Tab-separated table of C-alpha atoms in Angstrom:
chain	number	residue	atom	x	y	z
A	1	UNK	CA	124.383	-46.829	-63.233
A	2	UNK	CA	122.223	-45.226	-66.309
A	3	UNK	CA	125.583	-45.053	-68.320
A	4	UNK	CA	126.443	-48.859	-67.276
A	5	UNK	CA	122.610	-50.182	-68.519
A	6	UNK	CA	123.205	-48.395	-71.127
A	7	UNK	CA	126.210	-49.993	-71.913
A	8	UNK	CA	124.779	-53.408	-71.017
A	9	UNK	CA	121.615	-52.967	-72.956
A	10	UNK	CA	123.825	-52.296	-76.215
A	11	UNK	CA	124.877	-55.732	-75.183
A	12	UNK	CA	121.745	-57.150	-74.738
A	13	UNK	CA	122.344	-58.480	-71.643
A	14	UNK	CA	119.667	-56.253	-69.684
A	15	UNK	CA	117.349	-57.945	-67.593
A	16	UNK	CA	118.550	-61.793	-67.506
A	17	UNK	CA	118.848	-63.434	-64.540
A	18	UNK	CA	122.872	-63.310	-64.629
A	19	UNK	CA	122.165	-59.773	-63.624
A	20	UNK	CA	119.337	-60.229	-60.855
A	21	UNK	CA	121.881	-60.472	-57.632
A	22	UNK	CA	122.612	-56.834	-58.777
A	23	UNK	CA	119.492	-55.061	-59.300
A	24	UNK	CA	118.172	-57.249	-55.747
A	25	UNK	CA	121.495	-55.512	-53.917
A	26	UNK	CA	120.051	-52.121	-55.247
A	27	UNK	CA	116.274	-52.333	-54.351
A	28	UNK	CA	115.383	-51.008	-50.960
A	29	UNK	CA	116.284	-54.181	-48.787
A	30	UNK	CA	112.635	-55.614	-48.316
A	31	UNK	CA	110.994	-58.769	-46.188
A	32	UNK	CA	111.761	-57.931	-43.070
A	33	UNK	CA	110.422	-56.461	-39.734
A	34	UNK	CA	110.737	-52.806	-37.983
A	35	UNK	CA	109.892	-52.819	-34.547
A	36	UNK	CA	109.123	-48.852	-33.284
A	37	UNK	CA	109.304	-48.099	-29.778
A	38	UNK	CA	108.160	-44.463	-28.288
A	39	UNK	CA	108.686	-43.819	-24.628
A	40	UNK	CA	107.604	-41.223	-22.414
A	41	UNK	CA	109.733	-40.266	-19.518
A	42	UNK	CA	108.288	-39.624	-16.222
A	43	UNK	CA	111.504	-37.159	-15.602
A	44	UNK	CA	112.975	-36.789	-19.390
A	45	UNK	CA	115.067	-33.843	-17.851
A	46	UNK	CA	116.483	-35.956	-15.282
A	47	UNK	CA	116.598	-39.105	-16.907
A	48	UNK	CA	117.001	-38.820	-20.950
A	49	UNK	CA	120.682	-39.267	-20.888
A	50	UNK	CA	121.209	-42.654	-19.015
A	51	UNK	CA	117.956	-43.837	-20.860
A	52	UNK	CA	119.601	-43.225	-23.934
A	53	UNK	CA	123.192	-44.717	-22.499
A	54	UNK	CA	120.711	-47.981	-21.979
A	55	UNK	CA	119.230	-48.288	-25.201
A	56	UNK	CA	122.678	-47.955	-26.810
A	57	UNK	CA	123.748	-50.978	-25.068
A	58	UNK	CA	120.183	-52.847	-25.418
A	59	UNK	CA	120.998	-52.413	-29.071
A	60	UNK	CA	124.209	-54.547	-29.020
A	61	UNK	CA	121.879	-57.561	-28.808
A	62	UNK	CA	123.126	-59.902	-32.453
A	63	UNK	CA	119.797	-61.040	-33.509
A	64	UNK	CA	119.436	-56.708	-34.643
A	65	UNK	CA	120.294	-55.903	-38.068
A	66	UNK	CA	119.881	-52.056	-37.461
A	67	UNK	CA	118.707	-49.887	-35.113
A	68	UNK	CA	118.675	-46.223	-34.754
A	69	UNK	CA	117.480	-44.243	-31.068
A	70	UNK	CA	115.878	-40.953	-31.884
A	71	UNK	CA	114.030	-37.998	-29.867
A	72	UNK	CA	111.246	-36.139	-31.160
A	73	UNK	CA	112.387	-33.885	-34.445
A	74	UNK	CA	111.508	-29.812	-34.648
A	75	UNK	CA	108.905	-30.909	-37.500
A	76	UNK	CA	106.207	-28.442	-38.156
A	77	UNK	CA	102.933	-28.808	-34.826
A	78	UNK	CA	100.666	-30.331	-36.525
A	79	UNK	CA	97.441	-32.261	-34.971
A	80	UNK	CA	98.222	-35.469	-36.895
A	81	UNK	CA	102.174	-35.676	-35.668
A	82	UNK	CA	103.091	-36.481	-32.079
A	83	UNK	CA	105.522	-34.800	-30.892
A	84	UNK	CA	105.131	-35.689	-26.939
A	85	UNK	CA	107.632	-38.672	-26.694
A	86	UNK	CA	110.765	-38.220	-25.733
A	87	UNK	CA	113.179	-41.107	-27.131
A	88	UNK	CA	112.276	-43.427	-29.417
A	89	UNK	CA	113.805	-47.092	-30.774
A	90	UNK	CA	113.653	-48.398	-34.161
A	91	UNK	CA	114.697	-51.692	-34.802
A	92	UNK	CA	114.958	-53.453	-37.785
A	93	UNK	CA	114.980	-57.168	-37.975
A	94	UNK	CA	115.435	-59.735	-41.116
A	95	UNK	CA	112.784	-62.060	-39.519
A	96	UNK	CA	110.604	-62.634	-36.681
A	97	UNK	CA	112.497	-65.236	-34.911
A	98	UNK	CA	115.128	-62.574	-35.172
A	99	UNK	CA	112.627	-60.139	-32.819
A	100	UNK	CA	111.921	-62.940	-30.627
A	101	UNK	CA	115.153	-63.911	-29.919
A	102	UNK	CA	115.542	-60.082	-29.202
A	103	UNK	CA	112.339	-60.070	-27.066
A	104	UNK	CA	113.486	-62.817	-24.463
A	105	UNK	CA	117.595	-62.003	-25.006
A	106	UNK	CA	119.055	-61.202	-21.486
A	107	UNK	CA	120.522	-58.285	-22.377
A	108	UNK	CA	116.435	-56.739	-23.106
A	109	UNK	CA	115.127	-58.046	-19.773
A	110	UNK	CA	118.336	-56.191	-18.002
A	111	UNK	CA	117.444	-52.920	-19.756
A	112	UNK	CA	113.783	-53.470	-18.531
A	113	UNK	CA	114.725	-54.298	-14.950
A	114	UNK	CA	116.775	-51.233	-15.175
A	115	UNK	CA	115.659	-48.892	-16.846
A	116	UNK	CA	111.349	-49.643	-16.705
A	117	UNK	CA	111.508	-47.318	-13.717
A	118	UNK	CA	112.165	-44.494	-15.709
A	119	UNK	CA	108.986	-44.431	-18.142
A	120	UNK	CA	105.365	-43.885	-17.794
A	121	UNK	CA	104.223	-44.949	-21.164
A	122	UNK	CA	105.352	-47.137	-23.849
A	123	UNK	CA	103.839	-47.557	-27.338
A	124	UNK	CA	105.071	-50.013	-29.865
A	125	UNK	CA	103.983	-50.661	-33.342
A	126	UNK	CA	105.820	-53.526	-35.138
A	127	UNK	CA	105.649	-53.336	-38.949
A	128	UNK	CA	106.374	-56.081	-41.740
A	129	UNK	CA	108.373	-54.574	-44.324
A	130	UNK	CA	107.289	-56.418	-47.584
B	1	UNK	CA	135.762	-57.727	-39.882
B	2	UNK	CA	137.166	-59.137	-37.329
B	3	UNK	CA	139.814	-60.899	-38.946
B	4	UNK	CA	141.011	-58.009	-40.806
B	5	UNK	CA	140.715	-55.751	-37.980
B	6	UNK	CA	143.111	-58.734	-35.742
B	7	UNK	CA	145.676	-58.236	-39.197
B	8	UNK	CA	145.530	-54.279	-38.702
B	9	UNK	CA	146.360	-54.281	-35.031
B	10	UNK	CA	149.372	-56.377	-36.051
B	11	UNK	CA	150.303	-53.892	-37.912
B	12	UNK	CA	149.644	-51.108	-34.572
B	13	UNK	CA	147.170	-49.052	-37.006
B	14	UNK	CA	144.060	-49.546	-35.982
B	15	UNK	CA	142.610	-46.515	-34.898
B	16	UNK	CA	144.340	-44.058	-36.437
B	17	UNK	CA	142.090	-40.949	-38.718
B	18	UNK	CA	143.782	-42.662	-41.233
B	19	UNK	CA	140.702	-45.474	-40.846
B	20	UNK	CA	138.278	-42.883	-40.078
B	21	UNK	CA	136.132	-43.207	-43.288
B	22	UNK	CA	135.993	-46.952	-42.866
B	23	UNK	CA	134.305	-47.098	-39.344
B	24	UNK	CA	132.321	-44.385	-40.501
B	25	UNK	CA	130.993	-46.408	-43.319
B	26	UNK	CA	130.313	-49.334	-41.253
B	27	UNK	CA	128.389	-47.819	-38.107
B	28	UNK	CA	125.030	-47.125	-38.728
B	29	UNK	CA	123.638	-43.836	-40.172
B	30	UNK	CA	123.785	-41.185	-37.970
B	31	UNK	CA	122.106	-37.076	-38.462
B	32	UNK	CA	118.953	-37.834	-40.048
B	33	UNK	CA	114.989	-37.850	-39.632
B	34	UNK	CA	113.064	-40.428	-39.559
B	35	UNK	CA	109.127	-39.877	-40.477
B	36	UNK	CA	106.964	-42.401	-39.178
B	37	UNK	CA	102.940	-42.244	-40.708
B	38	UNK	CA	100.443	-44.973	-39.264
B	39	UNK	CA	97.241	-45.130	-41.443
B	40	UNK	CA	93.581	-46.765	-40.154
B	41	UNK	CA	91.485	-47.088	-43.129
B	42	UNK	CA	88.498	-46.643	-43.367
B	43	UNK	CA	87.347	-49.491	-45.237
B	44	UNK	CA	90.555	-51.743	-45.069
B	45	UNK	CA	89.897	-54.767	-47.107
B	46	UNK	CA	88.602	-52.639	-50.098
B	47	UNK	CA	91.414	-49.910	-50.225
B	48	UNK	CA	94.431	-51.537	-48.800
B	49	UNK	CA	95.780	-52.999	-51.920
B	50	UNK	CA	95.229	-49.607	-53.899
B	51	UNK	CA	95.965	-47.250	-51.132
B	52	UNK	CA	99.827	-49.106	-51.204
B	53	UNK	CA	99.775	-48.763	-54.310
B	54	UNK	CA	99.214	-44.857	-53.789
B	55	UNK	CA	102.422	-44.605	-51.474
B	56	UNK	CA	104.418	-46.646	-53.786
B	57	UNK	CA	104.188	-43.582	-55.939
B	58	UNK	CA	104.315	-41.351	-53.270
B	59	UNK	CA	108.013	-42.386	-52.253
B	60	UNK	CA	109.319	-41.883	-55.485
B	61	UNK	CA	109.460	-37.824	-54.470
B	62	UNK	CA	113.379	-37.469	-54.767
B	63	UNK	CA	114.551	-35.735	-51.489
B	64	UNK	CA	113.678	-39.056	-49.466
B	65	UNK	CA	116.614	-41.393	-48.762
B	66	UNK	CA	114.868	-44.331	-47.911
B	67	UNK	CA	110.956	-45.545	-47.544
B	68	UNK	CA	109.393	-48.193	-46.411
B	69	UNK	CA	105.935	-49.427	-46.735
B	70	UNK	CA	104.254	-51.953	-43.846
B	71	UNK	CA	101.530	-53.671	-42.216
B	72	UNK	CA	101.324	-54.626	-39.015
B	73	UNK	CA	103.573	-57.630	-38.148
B	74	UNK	CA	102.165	-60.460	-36.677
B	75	UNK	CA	104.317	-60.008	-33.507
B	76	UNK	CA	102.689	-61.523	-29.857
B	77	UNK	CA	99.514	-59.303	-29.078
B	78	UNK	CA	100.746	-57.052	-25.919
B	79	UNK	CA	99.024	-54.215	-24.502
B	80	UNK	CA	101.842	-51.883	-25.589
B	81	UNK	CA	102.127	-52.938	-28.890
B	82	UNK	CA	99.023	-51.497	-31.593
B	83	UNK	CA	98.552	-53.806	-34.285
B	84	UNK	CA	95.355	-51.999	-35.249
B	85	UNK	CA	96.947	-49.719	-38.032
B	86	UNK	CA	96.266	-50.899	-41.950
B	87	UNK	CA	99.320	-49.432	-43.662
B	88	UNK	CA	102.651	-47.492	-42.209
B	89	UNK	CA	104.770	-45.325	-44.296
B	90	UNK	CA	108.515	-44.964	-43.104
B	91	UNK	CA	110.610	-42.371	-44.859
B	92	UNK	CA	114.264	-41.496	-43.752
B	93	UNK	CA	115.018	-37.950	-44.832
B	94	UNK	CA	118.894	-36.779	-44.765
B	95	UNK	CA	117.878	-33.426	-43.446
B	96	UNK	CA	114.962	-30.841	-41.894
B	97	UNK	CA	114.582	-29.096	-45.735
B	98	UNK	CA	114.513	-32.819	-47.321
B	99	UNK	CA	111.611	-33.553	-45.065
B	100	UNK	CA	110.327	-29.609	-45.708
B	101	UNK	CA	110.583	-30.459	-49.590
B	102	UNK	CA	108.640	-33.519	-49.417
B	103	UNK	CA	105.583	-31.864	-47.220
B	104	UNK	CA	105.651	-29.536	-50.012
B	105	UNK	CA	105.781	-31.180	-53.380
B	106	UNK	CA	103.208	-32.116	-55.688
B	107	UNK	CA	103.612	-35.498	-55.689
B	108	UNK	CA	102.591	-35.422	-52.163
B	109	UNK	CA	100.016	-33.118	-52.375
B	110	UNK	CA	98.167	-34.912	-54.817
B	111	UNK	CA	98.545	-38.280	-52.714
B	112	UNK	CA	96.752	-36.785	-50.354
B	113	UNK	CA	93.800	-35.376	-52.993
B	114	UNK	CA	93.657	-38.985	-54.229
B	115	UNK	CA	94.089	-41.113	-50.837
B	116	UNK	CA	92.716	-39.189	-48.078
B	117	UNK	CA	88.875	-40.007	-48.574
B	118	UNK	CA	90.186	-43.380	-47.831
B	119	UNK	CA	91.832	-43.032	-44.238
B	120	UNK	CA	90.255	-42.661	-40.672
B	121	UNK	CA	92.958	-41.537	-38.866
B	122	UNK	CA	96.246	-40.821	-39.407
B	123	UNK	CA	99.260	-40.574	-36.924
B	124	UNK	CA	102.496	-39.382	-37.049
B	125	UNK	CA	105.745	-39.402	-35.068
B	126	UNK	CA	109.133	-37.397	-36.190
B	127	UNK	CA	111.946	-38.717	-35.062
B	128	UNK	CA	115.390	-37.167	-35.303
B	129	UNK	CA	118.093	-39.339	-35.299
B	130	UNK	CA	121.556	-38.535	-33.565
């Protein structure tokens, strides 16, 4: 990339707007909404795996531009970082009718009939990306 | 997608290792960590602007993959959803010593000389992604 500005800016073609679509596609993707889900298991031994089989299909909803399901990592115990969850959900949408449509989709309130059982606490933070 | 995958299974190889590095490539990230930080300020409407600044610099620290800085999205007010956080910091690291390098550097530790005066509380949640 260094060697191709380079190239350009002999040029002089650096920095017009012919070149903008570029440098946009190479910024960190911005404007748009992550929506972070912790759960605690009442039975995490018991349960983990089928919760996790139900979040992978929860996440098959179209209106989700990423999402990745996670369980607590072997970070360093420190007072600030929570460990105590057991999976978490991290969704990334482009905009919030995007999460709404996610919020009401039949797919989510299956996965909450099923699966809403199987936790005793759920805490969500939802985050605009700017 | 779709349309090329339809012209691939004409040709009966879809599937095959052969395509391996394509579906790889398209599914999302997999293996990494995920470091979530939720900040309370203390004095929010004074520091926000310059404490953001403050993290812009602090994701330049080169073992991260990918950062992202928020504020609380104006999603529907639910009792398991906490709006009540100023600023969130989400960094994706590709592995344990990226995170371990990060904790570590300079860069960081003099964030946290310059910045910490101006938080409350901090909270964070490690997520490893699978």
């Amino acid at each position: 990339m260094k060697t191709r500005r380079s190239f350009l800016n002999r040029l002089g073609i650096v920095g017009t707007s012919l070149f903008f679509p570029l440098s946009a596609n190479a910024a960190p993707a911005k404007d748009f909404l992550i929506h972070q889900v912790y759960f605690w298991l009442k039975n995490p031994e018991k349960d983990t795996k089928s919760f996790i089989k139900g979040c992978e299909g929860l996440i098959k909803i179209d209106s989700i531009k990423k999402a990745y399901i996670g369980k607590p990592a072997a970070t360093t115990r420190r007072d600030v970082v929570d460990h105590s969850f057991h999976v978490s959900l991290t969704i990334h949408f482009r905009t919030m009718e995007d999460h709404n449509i996610y919020q009401i989709h039949e797919t989510h309130k299956k996965f909450i009939a099923k699966h809403e059982e199987k936790w005793e606490k759920v805490q969500v933070y939802d985050m605009k990306i700017e």
